[in-house]
């Protein structure tokens, strides 16, 4: 952000037109204000036009965008295009949940399989290619145990490189076969969500295969959606059957529907449909799908629209821009038996304290080599000092990843697949390796250091930093809140040490 603003100002651009403001409350207007203060005229479509769009909750959704044939209509269509391109982050802010898309293919008579359960294939080749693309765009793909048992799916992108979404299975009873495709974590990570205490032996065997298993007390799909949000997921593709889709729709988890309709008729009163029992007895009770678009995909038709949980992209945008900066990650402890303190939670790079995260890509130079982030360096160091050409290749592969999250995924994958290449002393040195990288990232005077120092706490209250990672119980908080939080402790150590050192510099009058 700062780099782009500085580049615009340095190029002496007189006017900038922006499609939409950043929906994240802690970043909203920052870049715009910086450019205005530098003398650049800034105009923003969302600031001028969004209020004019009819989004009253008690009125029928009608943006009128496609029917307005004038300059304002062109501007509204442009604004809608901006919102569509950023629908993930808009839902993330507006709903405090990821955008959940229910995808299915059905015949002309509304069936997702034959009476026998056979479903390969309803849609055509081009439609399936679009589905693979959708998987590339999402953070995870969700199915139920029923789909796993019936189809033994892979749920991959069919690509050998690039982003790999997590495969999520929701199974209340853990009645899952142990030799199915989803448990091959060499291909893609897999997560099973179940109820507490269910089928411990199956859980243990899946964990041994590298599958992550998360248990919920009183499992509900709302809790699942909240958990996926806590993991930092912004877009979730639900490829489940009607049995799981129905409660997901009922609980308001599903925001959007993507329906491929194929020119086939299979019949059968017992053949499954895309959404199971909703308890709606009258057609007047039916859920409206709004802001619908249609696309011909070879012989199939793709219909996409929003459910009442979102209504339209304009509704979501208005809701997102009403969100104020609330310091959601700052919590005061009032336990009478403990000293009051402030807790600051961080995890993903885009959050308010995201600069503290190892996923924030701040370049650093360590021992003469440039690294894209702390995470790149940390994951590569797992294989340093190992006398092996293969280990050197792994380190280079990790270093070449464009994002810190991909570096983390690649590093963990190599560690799981080739543990023989992991340095033998890794368990003893990994904290020191992390400390070394963090000391470079948070060097005195850097933007990261200033943010770290801003967490010192108000009114002399101690401030605890917590990496709010639901999947990491060593560096982070862990799913159950009982994690060791080593990253938080290292950051507090650096914060307090450099803060004292800086005060000493000022006392001595050092430059």
XYZ file of C-alpha atoms in Angstrom, residues 46-239:
194
model
C -18.181 3.420 -4.245
C -18.185 6.674 -2.259
C -20.250 8.439 -4.917
C -22.654 5.699 -5.995
C -23.233 3.054 -3.327
C -25.705 5.104 -1.296
C -27.900 5.524 -4.374
C -28.411 1.769 -4.766
C -31.667 0.512 -3.231
C -30.697 -2.004 -0.551
C -33.459 -1.579 2.033
C -33.941 -4.886 3.823
C -37.721 -4.789 3.532
C -37.758 -4.139 -0.207
C -37.274 -6.413 -3.190
C -33.678 -6.548 -4.375
C -33.493 -4.390 -7.497
C -30.257 -2.597 -8.218
C -31.406 -1.676 -11.686
C -27.809 -1.877 -12.861
C -28.460 -3.803 -16.051
C -31.385 -1.639 -17.168
C -29.915 1.857 -16.752
C -28.795 3.088 -20.172
C -26.806 6.210 -19.374
C -23.504 7.324 -17.868
C -24.678 6.514 -14.336
C -25.601 3.015 -15.499
C -22.096 2.517 -16.890
C -20.635 3.708 -13.592
C -22.869 1.343 -11.584
C -21.922 -1.599 -13.779
C -18.271 -0.725 -13.288
C -18.805 -0.528 -9.537
C -20.578 -3.892 -9.536
C -17.620 -5.359 -11.393
C -15.316 -4.048 -8.660
C -17.528 -5.555 -5.952
C -17.774 -8.887 -7.805
C -13.985 -9.057 -8.078
C -13.685 -8.451 -4.327
C -16.686 -10.446 -3.102
C -14.522 -12.641 -0.852
C -13.105 -9.807 1.246
C -16.489 -8.019 1.284
C -18.159 -11.094 2.802
C -15.222 -11.574 5.178
C -15.777 -8.082 6.586
C -19.581 -7.936 6.401
C -20.369 -11.391 7.785
C -17.280 -12.266 9.853
C -17.383 -15.494 7.872
C -15.993 -16.701 4.562
C -18.075 -16.463 1.411
C -19.673 -19.908 1.136
C -20.675 -21.070 -2.347
C -22.874 -24.145 -2.824
C -21.953 -25.792 -6.133
C -23.902 -28.624 -7.745
C -24.782 -30.103 -11.113
C -28.289 -31.330 -11.838
C -30.392 -32.645 -14.695
C -33.266 -30.784 -16.310
C -35.609 -32.530 -13.877
C -33.585 -31.414 -10.830
C -31.706 -34.618 -9.968
C -28.088 -34.810 -8.813
C -27.828 -38.574 -9.327
C -29.850 -41.557 -10.439
C -31.948 -43.644 -8.038
C -28.936 -45.949 -7.582
C -26.749 -42.966 -6.636
C -24.709 -42.896 -9.852
C -23.732 -39.330 -10.836
C -20.714 -39.438 -13.173
C -21.184 -37.359 -15.142
C -24.183 -35.029 -15.128
C -22.469 -31.915 -16.477
C -20.189 -31.686 -19.491
C -16.419 -31.435 -19.744
C -16.347 -27.634 -19.944
C -18.505 -27.311 -16.834
C -16.176 -29.606 -14.907
C -13.202 -27.523 -16.001
C -14.948 -24.483 -14.538
C -15.364 -26.384 -11.265
C -11.626 -27.104 -11.161
C -11.035 -23.384 -11.682
C -13.422 -22.584 -8.836
C -11.421 -24.890 -6.568
C -8.289 -22.943 -7.495
C -10.029 -19.762 -6.329
C -11.213 -21.077 -2.965
C -9.464 -21.801 0.328
C -11.201 -25.096 0.958
C -13.695 -27.549 -0.529
C -16.345 -28.978 1.822
C -18.156 -32.307 1.545
C -19.994 -34.558 3.957
C -19.285 -38.125 4.959
C -22.070 -39.306 2.671
C -20.310 -37.852 -0.399
C -17.015 -39.406 0.681
C -18.552 -42.871 1.046
C -20.561 -42.653 -2.188
C -18.056 -41.019 -4.560
C -14.554 -41.443 -3.075
C -13.677 -37.990 -4.513
C -10.257 -36.375 -4.909
C -11.464 -32.743 -4.702
C -8.253 -31.450 -6.277
C -7.645 -28.712 -8.834
C -6.172 -31.234 -11.318
C -3.053 -29.036 -11.467
C 0.483 -29.981 -10.526
C 1.412 -26.546 -9.153
C -0.164 -23.423 -7.713
C -2.669 -22.958 -4.904
C -3.989 -26.150 -3.296
C -7.263 -25.803 -1.344
C -7.787 -27.790 1.846
C -10.277 -30.660 1.534
C -12.759 -30.525 4.408
C -14.969 -33.441 5.424
C -17.801 -32.930 7.915
C -18.746 -36.199 9.591
C -20.758 -36.241 12.785
C -20.090 -39.920 13.555
C -16.668 -40.464 11.866
C -18.102 -43.315 9.824
C -15.396 -42.936 7.198
C -13.493 -45.520 5.109
C -9.754 -45.443 5.776
C -8.441 -46.232 2.293
C -10.044 -43.400 0.313
C -8.508 -40.705 -1.896
C -8.999 -37.794 0.501
C -6.562 -39.266 3.004
C -3.648 -38.976 0.578
C -2.214 -35.776 2.038
C 0.704 -35.878 -0.392
C -1.759 -34.514 -2.954
C -3.520 -31.901 -0.813
C -4.162 -31.200 2.881
C -7.277 -32.730 4.412
C -9.289 -31.674 7.457
C -12.038 -33.703 9.120
C -14.519 -31.929 11.402
C -16.518 -34.099 13.776
C -18.206 -34.238 17.165
C -16.177 -34.595 20.316
C -15.266 -38.174 21.209
C -16.634 -39.852 18.075
C -14.838 -42.967 16.845
C -11.434 -42.247 18.402
C -9.772 -45.189 16.623
C -10.648 -43.794 13.167
C -9.494 -40.351 14.278
C -6.127 -41.739 15.363
C -5.627 -43.638 12.105
C -6.469 -40.566 10.014
C -4.098 -38.380 12.024
C -1.380 -40.968 11.415
C -1.959 -40.479 7.686
C -1.416 -36.720 8.105
C -5.100 -35.755 8.185
C -6.027 -32.993 10.629
C -9.042 -33.832 12.805
C -10.948 -31.157 14.726
C -13.606 -32.060 17.289
C -16.544 -29.846 18.258
C -18.833 -30.210 21.204
C -22.399 -30.017 19.806
C -21.306 -29.779 16.176
C -23.235 -27.350 13.978
C -22.542 -25.929 10.541
C -22.549 -22.405 11.982
C -19.656 -23.464 14.211
C -17.927 -24.947 11.184
C -18.277 -21.674 9.273
C -16.919 -19.714 12.239
C -13.977 -22.114 12.511
C -13.156 -21.735 8.820
C -13.233 -17.963 9.324
C -10.829 -18.289 12.263
C -8.493 -20.263 10.020
C -8.388 -17.237 7.739
C -10.430 -18.757 4.914
C -12.228 -16.236 2.717
C -13.921 -18.462 0.152
C -15.387 -21.925 0.751
C -16.752 -24.159 -1.998
C -19.422 -26.559 -0.745
C -19.605 -29.611 -3.037
